[in-house]
Short mmCIF file of C-alpha atoms and ligand atoms in Angstrom, two decimals:
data_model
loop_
_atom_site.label_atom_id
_atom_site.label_comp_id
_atom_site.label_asym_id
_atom_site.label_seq_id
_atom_site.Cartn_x
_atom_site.Cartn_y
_atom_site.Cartn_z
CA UNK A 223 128.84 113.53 126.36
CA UNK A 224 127.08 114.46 123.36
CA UNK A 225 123.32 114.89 123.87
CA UNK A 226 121.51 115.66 120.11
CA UNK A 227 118.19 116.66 121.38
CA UNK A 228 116.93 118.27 124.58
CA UNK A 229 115.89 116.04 127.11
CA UNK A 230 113.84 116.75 130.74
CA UNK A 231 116.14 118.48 132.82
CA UNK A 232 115.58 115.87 135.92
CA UNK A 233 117.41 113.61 133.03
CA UNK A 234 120.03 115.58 132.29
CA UNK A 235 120.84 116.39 136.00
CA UNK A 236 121.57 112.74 136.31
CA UNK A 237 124.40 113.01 133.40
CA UNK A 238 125.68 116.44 134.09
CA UNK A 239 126.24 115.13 137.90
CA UNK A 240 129.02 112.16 136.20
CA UNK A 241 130.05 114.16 133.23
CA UNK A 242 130.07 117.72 131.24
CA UNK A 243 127.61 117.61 129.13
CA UNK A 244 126.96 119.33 125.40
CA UNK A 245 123.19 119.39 124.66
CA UNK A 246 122.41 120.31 121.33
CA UNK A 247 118.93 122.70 121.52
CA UNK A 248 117.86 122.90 117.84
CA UNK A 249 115.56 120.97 116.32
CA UNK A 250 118.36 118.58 114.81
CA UNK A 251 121.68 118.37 114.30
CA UNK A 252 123.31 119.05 110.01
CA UNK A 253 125.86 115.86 109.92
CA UNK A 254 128.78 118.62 109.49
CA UNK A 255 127.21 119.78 112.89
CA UNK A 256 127.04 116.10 114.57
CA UNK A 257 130.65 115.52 113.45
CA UNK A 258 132.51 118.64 114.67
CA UNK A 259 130.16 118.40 117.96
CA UNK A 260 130.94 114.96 118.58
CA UNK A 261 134.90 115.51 118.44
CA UNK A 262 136.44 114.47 121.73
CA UNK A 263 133.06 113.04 123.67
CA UNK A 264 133.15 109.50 125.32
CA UNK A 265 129.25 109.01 124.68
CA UNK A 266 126.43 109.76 122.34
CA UNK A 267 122.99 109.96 123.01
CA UNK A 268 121.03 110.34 119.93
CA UNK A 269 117.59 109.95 117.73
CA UNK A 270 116.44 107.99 114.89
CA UNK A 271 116.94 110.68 112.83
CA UNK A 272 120.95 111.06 113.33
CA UNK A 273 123.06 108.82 110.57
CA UNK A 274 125.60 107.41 112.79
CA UNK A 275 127.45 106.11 109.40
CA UNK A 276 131.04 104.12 109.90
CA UNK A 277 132.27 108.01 108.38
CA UNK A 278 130.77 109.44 111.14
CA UNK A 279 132.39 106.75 113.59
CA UNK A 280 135.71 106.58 111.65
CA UNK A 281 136.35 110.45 112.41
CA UNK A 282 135.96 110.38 116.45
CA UNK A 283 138.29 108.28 118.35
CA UNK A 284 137.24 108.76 121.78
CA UNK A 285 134.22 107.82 121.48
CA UNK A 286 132.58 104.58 123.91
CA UNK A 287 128.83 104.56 123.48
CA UNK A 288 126.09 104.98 121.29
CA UNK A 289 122.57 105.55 122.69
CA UNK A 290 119.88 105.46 120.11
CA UNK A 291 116.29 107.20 122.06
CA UNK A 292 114.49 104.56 119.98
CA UNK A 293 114.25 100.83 119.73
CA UNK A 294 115.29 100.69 115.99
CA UNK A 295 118.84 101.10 114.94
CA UNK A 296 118.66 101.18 111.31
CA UNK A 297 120.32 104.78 111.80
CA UNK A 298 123.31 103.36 113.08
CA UNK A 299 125.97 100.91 111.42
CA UNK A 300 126.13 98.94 113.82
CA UNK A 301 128.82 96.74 112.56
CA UNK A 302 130.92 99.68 112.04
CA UNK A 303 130.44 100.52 115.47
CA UNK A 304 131.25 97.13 117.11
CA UNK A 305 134.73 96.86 115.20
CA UNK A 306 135.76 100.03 116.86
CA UNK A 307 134.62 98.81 120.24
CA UNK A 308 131.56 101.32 120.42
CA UNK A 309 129.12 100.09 122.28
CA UNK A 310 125.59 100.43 120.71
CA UNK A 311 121.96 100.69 123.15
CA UNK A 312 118.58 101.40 121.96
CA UNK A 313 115.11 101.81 124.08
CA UNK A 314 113.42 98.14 123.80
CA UNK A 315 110.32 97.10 126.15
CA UNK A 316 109.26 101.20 126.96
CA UNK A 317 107.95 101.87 123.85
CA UNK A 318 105.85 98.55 123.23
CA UNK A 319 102.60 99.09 124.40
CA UNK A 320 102.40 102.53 122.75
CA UNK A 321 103.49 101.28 119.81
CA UNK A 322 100.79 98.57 119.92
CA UNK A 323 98.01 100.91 120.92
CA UNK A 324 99.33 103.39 118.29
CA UNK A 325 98.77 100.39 115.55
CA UNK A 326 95.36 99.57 116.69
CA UNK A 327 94.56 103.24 116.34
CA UNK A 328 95.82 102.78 112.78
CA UNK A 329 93.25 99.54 112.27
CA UNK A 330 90.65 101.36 113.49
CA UNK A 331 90.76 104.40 111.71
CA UNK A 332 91.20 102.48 108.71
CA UNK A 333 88.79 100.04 108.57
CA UNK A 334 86.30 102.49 109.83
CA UNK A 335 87.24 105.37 107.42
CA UNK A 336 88.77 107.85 110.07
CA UNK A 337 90.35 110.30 108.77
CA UNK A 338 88.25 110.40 105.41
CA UNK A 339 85.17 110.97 107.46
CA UNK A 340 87.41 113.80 109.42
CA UNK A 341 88.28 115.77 106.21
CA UNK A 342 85.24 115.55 105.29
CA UNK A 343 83.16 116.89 108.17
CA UNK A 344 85.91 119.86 108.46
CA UNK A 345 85.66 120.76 104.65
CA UNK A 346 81.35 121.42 105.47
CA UNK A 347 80.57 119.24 102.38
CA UNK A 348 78.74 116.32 105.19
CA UNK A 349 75.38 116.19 103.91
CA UNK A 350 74.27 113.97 106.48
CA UNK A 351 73.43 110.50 107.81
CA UNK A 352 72.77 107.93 104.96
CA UNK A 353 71.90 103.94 104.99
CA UNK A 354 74.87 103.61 102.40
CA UNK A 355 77.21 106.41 103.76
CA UNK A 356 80.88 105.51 104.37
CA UNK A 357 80.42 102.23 104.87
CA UNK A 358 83.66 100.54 106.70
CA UNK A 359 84.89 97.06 107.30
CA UNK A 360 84.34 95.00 110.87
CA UNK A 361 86.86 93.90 112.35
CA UNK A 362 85.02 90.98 114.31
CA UNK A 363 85.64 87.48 112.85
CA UNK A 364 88.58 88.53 110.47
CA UNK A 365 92.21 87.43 110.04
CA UNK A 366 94.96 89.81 111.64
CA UNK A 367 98.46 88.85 109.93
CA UNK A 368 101.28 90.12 112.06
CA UNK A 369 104.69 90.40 109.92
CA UNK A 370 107.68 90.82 112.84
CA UNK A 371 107.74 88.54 115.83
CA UNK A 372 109.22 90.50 118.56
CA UNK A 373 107.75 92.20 121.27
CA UNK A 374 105.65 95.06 119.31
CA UNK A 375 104.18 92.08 116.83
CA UNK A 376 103.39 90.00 119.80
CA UNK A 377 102.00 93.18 121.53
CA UNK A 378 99.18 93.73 118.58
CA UNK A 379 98.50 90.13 118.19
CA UNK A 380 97.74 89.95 121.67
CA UNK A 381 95.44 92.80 121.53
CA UNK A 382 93.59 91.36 118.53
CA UNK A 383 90.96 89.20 120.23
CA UNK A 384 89.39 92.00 122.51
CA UNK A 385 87.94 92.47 119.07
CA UNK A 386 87.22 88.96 118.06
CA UNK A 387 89.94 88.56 115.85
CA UNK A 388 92.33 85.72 115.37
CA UNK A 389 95.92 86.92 114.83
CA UNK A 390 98.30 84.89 113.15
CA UNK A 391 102.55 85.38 113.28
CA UNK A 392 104.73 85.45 109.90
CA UNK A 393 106.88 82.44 110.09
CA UNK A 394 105.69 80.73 113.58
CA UNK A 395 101.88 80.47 112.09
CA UNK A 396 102.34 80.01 108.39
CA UNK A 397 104.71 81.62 106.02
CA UNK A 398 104.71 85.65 104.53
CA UNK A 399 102.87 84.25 101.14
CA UNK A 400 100.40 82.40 103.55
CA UNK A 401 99.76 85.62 105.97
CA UNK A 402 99.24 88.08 103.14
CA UNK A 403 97.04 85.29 100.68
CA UNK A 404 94.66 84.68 103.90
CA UNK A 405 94.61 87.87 106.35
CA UNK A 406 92.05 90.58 106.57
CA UNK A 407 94.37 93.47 108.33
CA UNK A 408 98.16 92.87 107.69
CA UNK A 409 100.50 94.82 110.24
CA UNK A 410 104.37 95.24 109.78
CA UNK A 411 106.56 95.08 112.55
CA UNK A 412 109.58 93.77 111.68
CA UNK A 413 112.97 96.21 111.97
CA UNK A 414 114.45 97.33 108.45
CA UNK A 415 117.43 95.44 107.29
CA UNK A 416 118.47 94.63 104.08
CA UNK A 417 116.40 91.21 103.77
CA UNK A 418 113.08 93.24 104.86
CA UNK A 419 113.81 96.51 102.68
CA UNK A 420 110.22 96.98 100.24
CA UNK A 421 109.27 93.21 101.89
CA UNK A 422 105.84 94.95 100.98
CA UNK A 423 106.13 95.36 96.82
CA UNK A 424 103.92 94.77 94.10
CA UNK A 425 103.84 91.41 93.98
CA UNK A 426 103.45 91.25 98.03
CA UNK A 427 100.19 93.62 97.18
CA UNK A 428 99.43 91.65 94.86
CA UNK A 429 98.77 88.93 96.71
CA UNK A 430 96.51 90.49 99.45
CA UNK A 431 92.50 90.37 99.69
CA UNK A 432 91.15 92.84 97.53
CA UNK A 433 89.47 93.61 101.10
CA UNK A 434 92.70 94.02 103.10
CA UNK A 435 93.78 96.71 104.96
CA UNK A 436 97.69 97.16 105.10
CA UNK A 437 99.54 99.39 108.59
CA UNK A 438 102.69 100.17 108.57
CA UNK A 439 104.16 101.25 112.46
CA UNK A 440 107.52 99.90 111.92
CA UNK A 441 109.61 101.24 109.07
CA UNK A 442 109.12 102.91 106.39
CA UNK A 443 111.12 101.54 103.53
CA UNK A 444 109.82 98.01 104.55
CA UNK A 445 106.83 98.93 102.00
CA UNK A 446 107.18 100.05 98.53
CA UNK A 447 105.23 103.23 98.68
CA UNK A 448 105.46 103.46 94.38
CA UNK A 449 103.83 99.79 94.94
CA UNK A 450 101.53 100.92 97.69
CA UNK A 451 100.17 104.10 96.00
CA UNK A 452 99.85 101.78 92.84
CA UNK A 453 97.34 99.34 94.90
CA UNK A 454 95.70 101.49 96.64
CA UNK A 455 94.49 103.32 93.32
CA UNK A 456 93.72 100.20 91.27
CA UNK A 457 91.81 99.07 94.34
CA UNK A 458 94.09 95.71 94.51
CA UNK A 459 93.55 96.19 98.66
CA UNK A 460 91.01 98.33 100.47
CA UNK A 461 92.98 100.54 102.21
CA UNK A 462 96.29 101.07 104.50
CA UNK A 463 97.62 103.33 107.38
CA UNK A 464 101.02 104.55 107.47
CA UNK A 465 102.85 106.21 110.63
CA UNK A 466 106.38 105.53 108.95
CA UNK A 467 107.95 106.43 105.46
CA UNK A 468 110.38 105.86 102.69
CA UNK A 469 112.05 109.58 103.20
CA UNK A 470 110.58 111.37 106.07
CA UNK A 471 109.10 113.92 106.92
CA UNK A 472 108.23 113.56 102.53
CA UNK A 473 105.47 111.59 101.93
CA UNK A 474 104.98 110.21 98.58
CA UNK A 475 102.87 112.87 96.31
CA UNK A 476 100.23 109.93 95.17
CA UNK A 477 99.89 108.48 98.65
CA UNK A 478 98.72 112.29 100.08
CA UNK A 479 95.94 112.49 97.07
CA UNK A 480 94.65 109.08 98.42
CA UNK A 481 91.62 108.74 100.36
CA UNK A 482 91.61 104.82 101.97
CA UNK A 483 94.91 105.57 103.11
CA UNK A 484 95.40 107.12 106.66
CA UNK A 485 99.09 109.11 107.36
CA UNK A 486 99.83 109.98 110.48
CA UNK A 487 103.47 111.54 111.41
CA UNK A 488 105.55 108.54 113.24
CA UNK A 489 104.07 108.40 116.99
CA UNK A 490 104.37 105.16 117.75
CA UNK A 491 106.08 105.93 120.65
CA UNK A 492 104.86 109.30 120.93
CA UNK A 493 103.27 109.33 124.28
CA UNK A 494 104.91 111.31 127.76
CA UNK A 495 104.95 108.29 129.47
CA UNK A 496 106.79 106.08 126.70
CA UNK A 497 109.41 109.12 125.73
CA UNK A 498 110.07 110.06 129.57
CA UNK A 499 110.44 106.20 130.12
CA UNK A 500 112.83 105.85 126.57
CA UNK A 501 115.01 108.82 127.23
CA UNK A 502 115.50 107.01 130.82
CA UNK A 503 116.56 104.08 129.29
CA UNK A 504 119.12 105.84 126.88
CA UNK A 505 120.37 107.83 129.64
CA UNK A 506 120.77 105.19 132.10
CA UNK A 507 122.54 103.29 129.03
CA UNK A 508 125.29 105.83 128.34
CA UNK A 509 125.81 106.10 132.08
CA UNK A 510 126.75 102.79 132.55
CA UNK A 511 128.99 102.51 130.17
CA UNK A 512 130.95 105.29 131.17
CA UNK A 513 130.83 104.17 134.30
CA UNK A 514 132.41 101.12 133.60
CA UNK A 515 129.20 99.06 134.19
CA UNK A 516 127.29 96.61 131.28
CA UNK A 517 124.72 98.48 129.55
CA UNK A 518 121.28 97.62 129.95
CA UNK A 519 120.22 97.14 126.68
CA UNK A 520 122.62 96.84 124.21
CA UNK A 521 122.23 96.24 120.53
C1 LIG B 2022 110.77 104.52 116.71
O1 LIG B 2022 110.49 104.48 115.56
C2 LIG B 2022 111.68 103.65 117.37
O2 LIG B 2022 112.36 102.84 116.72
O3 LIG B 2022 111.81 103.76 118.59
#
């Protein structure tokens, strides 16, 4: 078994007591690295930031399992994977409610000018309480457009009228074209495949209140950030928050001399009870699969 990241040692114990084990200790793993590591092992437990490309599957024959510590798998070719009988899991359900609560945060901070009103208390230029100072947005009474119906989209639209909001579903409540022509806050939550790649462009901007605010907790390339940067400066929506990017860990240059946009670094699921809960899952995944058992959440 080829483990890419470390992981809680009362996890591990629970592989190393079925299988050896080859845990990889630095911060990530060069593709040469993954390759030559990964020669010979019956399972894979990896992160979102491993390409597990169909060159990387063609080269290592013995391999069963794939277990992705994330609930995306746009890292993985997964069709590659299936036609060589590798099985594929990811971390579904664990992660939802901190995802959701890490989107609100995103809403919040937005609308209410967060993390502009942060830089500028730390820089010492505040001068002080004003009638007309940093005004935000409410939220109460406005449209939230959810774009991704599974269980993260469902999560945030559920969460919506604790503050008397009406939330409204791509393509169960109205079309895209509807959601982004009529909502106040649009949220993305839909997983990155080729039909969803910049979903967000110009003319998706375009067509959004001059008052929206855009988040972005799903994937990055879902959203133009050329486009985004573009309407953020001419003021074509209000503001946005990001927590996922084109090319991470680079953030486009424009976006990062932007103040109504809020960046934080991918932590949707970055809580200790969602990551002890997801590296579970992954673990438990590989396991059975080795063991001969049905995985519990396979792609
Ligand atoms: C995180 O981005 C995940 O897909 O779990």
């Amino acid at each position: 078994m080829l483990v890419t990241r470390r992981i809680p040692s009362s996890v591990l114990s629970r592989l190393e007591a079925v299988c050896e084990v080859d845990v990889n200790d630095s911060p990530g793993l060069a593709p040469a690295d993954l390759r030559s590591r990964l020669q010979g092992k019956a399972g894979l437990v990896c992160v979102l930031t491993d390409r597990i490309d169909e060159d990387l599957l063609e080269s290592v024959q013995e391999l069963k399992v794939v277990s992705n510590i994330a609930v995306g798998y746009d890292n993985i070719d997964v069709p590659a994977a299936k036609s060589r009988g590798v099985i594929v899991t990811n971390t579904p359900d664990v992660l939802t409610e901190a995802t959701a609560e890490l989107t609100w945060a995103l809403i919040l901070a937005a609308a209410r000018r967060i993390g502009e009103g942060e830089r500028l208390v730390r820089s010492g230029r505040w001068k002080g309480w004003a009638l007309d100072f940093m005004l935000g947005t409410e939220l109460r009474g406005k449209q939230l457009g959810v774009i991704g119906r599974g269980r993260i989209g469902r999560a945030v639209a559920a969460r919506a009228s604790a503050f008397g909001m009406t939330a409204v579903l791509a393509k169960t409540d109205m079309s895209i074209d509807e959601l982004l022509v009529s909502s106040d806050v649009v949220s993305i939550h839909t997983s990155l495949r080729p039909e969803t790649r910049h979903l967000i462009d110009r003319k998706a901007l375009a067509r959004m209140k001059r008052s929206a605010i855009l988040v972005n907790t799903a994937r990055g390339p879902v959203v133009d950030e050329e486009a985004l940067a573009w309407a953020l400066k001419e003021r074509l929506i209000a503001a946005a928050a990001l927590d996922v990017y084109e090319r991470e860990p680079i953030v486009h240059e424009e976006l990062l001399g932007l103040e109504n946009v809020v960046l934080v670094p991918h932590l949707g699921s970055a809580t200790r009870e969602t990551r002890t809960a997801m590296i579970d899952l992954a673990v438990s995944n590989v396991l059975a699969v080795v063991q001969g058992r049905p995985p519990i959440t396979p792609v």
